PDB file of C-alpha atoms in Angstrom:
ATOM      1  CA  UNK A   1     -42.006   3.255  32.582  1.00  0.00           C
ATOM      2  CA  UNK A   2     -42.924   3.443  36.232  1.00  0.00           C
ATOM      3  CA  UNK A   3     -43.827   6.951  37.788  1.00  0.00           C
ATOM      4  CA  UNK A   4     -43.713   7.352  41.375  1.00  0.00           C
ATOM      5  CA  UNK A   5     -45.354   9.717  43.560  1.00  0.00           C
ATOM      6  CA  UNK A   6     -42.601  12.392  42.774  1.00  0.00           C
ATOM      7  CA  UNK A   7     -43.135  12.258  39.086  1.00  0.00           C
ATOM      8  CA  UNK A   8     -39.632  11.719  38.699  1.00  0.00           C
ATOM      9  CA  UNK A   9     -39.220   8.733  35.933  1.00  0.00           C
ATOM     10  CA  UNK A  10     -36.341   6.037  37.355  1.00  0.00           C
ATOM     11  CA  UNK A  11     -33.354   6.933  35.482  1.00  0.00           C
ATOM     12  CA  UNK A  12     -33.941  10.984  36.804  1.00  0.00           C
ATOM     13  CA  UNK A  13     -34.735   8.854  40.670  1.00  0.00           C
ATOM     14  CA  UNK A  14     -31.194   6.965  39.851  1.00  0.00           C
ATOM     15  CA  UNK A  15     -29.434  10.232  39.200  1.00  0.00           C
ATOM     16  CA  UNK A  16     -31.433  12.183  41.881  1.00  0.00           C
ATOM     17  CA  UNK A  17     -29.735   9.132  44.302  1.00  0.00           C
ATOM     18  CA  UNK A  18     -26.496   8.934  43.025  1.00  0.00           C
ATOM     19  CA  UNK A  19     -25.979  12.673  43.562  1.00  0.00           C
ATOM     20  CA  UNK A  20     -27.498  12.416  46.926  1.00  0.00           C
ATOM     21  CA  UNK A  21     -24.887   9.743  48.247  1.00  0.00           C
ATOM     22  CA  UNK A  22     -22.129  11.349  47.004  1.00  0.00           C
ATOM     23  CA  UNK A  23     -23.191  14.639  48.619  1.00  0.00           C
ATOM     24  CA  UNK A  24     -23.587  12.575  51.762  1.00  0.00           C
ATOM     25  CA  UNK A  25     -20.420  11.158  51.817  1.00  0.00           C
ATOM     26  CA  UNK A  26     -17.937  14.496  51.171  1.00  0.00           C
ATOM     27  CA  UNK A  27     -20.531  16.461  53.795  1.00  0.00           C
ATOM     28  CA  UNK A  28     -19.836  13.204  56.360  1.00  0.00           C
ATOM     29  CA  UNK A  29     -15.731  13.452  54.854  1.00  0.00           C
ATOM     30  CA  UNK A  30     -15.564  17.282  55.330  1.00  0.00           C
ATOM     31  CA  UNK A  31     -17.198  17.235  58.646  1.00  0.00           C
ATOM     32  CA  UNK A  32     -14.947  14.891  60.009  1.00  0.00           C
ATOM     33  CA  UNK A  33     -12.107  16.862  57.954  1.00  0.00           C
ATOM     34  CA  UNK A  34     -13.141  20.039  59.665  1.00  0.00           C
ATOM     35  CA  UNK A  35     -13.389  18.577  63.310  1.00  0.00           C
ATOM     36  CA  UNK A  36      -9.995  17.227  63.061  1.00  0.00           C
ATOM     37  CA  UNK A  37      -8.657  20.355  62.422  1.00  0.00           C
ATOM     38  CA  UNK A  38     -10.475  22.042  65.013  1.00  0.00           C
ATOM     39  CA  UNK A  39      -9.844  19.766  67.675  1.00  0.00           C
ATOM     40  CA  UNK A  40      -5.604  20.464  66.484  1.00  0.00           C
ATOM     41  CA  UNK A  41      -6.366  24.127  66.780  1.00  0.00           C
ATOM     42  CA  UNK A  42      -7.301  25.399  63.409  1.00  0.00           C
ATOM     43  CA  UNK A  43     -10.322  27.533  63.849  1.00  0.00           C
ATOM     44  CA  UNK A  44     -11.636  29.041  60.054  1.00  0.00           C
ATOM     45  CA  UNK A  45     -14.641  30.277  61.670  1.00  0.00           C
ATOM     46  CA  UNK A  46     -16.708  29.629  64.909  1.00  0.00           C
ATOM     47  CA  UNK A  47     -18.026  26.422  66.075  1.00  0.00           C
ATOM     48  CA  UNK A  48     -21.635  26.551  65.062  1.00  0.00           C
ATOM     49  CA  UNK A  49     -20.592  28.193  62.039  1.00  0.00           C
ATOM     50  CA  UNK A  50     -18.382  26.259  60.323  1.00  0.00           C
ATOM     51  CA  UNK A  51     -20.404  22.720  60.370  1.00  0.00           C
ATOM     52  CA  UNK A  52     -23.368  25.123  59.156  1.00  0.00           C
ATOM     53  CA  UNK A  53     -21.407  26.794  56.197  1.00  0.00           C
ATOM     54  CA  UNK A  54     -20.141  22.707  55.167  1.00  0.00           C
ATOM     55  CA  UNK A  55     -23.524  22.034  55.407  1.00  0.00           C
ATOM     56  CA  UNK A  56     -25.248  24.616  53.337  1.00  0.00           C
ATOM     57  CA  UNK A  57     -22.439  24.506  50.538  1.00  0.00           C
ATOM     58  CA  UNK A  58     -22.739  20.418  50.287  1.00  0.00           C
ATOM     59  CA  UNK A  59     -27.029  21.283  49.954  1.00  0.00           C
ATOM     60  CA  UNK A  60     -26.265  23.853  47.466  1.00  0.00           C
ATOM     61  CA  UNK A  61     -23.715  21.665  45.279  1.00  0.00           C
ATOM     62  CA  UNK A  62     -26.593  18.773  45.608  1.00  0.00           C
ATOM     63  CA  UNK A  63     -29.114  21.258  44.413  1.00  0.00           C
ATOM     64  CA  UNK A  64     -27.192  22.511  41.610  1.00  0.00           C
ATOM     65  CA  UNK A  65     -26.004  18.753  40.591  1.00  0.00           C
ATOM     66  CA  UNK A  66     -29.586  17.604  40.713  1.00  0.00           C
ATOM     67  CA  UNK A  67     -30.624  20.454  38.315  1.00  0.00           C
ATOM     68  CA  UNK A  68     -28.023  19.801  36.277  1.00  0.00           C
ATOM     69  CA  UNK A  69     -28.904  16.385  35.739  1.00  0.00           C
ATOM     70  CA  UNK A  70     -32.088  17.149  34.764  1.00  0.00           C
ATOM     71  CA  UNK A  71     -33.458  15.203  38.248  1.00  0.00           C
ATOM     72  CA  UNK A  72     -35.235  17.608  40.382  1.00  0.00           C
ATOM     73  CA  UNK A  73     -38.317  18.631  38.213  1.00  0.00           C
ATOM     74  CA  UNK A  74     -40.288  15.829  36.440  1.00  0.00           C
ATOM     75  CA  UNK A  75     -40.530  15.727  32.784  1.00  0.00           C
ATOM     76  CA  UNK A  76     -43.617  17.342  32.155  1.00  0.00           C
ATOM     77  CA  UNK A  77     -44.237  20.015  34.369  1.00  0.00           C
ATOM     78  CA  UNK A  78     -46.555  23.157  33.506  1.00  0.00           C
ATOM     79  CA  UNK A  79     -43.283  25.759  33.059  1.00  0.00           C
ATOM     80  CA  UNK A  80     -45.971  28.668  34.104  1.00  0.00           C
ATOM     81  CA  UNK A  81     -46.846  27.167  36.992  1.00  0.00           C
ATOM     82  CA  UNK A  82     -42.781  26.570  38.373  1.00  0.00           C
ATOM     83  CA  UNK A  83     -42.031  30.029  37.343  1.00  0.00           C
ATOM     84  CA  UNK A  84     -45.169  31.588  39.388  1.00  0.00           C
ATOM     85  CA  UNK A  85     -44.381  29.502  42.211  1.00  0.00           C
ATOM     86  CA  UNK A  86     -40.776  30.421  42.180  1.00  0.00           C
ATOM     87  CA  UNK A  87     -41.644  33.897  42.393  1.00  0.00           C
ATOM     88  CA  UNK A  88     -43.816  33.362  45.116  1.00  0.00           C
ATOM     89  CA  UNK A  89     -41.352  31.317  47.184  1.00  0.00           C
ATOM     90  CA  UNK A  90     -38.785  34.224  46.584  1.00  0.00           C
ATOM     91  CA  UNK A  91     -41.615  37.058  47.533  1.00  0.00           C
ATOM     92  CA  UNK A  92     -42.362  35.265  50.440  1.00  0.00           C
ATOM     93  CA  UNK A  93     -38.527  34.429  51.721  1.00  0.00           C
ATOM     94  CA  UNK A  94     -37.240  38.243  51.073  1.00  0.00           C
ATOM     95  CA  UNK A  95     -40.512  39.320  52.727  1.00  0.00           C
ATOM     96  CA  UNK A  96     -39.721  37.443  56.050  1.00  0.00           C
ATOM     97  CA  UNK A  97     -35.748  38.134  55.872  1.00  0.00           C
ATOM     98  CA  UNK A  98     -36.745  41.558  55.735  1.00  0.00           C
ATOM     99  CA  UNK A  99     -39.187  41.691  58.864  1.00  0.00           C
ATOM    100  CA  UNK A 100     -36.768  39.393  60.573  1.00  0.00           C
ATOM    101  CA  UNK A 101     -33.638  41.967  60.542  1.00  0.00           C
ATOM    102  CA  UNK A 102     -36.481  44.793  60.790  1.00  0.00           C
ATOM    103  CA  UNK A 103     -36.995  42.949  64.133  1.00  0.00           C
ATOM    104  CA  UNK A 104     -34.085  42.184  65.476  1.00  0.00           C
ATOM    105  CA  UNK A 105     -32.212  45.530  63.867  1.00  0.00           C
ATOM    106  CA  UNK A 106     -33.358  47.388  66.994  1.00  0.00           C
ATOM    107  CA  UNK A 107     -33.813  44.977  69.621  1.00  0.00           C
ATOM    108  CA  UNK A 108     -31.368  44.400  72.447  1.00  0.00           C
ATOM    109  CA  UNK A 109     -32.112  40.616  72.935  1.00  0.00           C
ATOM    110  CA  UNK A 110     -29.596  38.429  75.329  1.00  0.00           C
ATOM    111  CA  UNK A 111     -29.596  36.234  72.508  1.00  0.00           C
ATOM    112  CA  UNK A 112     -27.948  38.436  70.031  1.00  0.00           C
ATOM    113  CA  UNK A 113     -24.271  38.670  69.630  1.00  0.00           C
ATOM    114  CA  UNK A 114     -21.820  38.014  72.142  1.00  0.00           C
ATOM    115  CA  UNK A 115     -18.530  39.666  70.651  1.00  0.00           C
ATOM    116  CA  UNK A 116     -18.097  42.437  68.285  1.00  0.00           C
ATOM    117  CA  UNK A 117     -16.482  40.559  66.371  1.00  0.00           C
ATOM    118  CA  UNK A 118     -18.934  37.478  65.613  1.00  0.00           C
ATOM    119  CA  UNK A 119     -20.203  37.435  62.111  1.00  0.00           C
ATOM    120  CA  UNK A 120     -21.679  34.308  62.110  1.00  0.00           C
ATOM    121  CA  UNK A 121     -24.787  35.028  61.652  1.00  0.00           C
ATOM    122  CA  UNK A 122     -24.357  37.600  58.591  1.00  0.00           C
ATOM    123  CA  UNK A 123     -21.963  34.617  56.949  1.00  0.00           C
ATOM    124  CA  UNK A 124     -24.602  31.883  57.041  1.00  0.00           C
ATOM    125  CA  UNK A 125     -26.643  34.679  55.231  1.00  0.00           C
ATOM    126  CA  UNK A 126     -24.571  35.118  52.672  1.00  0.00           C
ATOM    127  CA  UNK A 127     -23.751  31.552  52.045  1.00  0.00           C
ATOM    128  CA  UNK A 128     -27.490  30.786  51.559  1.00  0.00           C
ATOM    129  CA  UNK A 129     -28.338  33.601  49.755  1.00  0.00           C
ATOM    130  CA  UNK A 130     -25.194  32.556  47.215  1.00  0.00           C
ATOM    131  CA  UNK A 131     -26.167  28.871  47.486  1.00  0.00           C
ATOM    132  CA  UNK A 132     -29.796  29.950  46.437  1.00  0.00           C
ATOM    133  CA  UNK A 133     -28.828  32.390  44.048  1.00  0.00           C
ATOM    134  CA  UNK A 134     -26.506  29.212  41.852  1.00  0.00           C
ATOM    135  CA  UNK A 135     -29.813  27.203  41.932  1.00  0.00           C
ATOM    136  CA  UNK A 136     -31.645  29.605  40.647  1.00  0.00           C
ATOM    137  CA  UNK A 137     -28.921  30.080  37.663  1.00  0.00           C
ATOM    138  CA  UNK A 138     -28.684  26.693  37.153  1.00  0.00           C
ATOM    139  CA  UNK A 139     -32.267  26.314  37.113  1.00  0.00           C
ATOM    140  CA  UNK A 140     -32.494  29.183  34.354  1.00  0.00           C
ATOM    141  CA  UNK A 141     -29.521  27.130  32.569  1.00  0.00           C
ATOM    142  CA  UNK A 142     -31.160  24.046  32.072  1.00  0.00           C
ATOM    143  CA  UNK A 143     -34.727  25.810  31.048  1.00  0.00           C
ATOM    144  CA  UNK A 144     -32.785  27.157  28.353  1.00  0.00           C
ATOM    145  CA  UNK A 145     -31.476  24.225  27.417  1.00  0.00           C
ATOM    146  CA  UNK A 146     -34.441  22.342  27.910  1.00  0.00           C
ATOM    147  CA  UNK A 147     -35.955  24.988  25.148  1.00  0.00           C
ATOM    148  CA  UNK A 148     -33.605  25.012  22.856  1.00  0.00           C
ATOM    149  CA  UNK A 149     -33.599  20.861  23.013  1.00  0.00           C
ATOM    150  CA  UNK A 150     -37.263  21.313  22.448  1.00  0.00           C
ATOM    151  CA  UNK A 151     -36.689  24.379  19.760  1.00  0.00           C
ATOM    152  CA  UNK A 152     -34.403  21.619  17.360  1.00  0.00           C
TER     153      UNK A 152
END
């Protein structure tokens, strides 16, 4: 069996793949979905916005897949090691959300939003935070599994 520099044996780099074109193809499908309704007049959120959102959900679905598969982590990894890094990551990314709206909670920058009425900003938020928060579960899914496979 080959390893490459990912760790990731070939039939968890064949999965990995697989996933990853057919993510690429509904984001490409959806995009193009999404502009032909805009340019007829259907507006479900703001310009920006809405090829972000597609965007984010088609990473998040790819994510999850992946996991599921059992293709994103290589077969022998050091468990204690992905769980303290994990924590880190998630230390360090609520740490700087937090000093970023800290920021920009009282400052009056040109940049900051136009209407009252534009939420863009606060939906890409929550669509990350939800994409993140279904890797995280699915992550936790297949450790179980992974355990109990290794339990038997």
């Amino acid at each position: 069996m080959k390893i490459s520099k990912s760790a990731l044996d070939e039939m968890q780099t064949e999965r990995r793949n697989r996933i990853g074109n057919q993510m690429f193809l509904l984001t490409f499908y959806v995009l193009l979905l999404d502009a032909g309704l805009y340019g007829m007049g259907i507006h479900w959120l703001e310009y920006p916005t809405n090829s972000m959102v597609i965007i984010i959900l088609s990473m998040s679905i790819y994510l999850v897949r992946t996991i599921a598969a059992n293709a994103y982590l290589p077969p022998k990894t050091d468990s204690k090691k992905t769980v303290a890094s994990l924590l880190i990551a998630i230390g360090c990314s609520v740490a700087l959300a937090a000093a970023v709206f800290s920021f920009f909670k009282n400052s009056s920058a040109p940049f900051s939003a136009q209407g009252a009425n534009d939420h863009s900003a606060l939906i890409l938020f929550l669509v990350s935070v939800v994409g993140l928060l279904l890797s995280l579960i699915a992550a936790i899914i297949r450790k179980r599994i992974d355990k109990n496979d290794s339990d038997d």
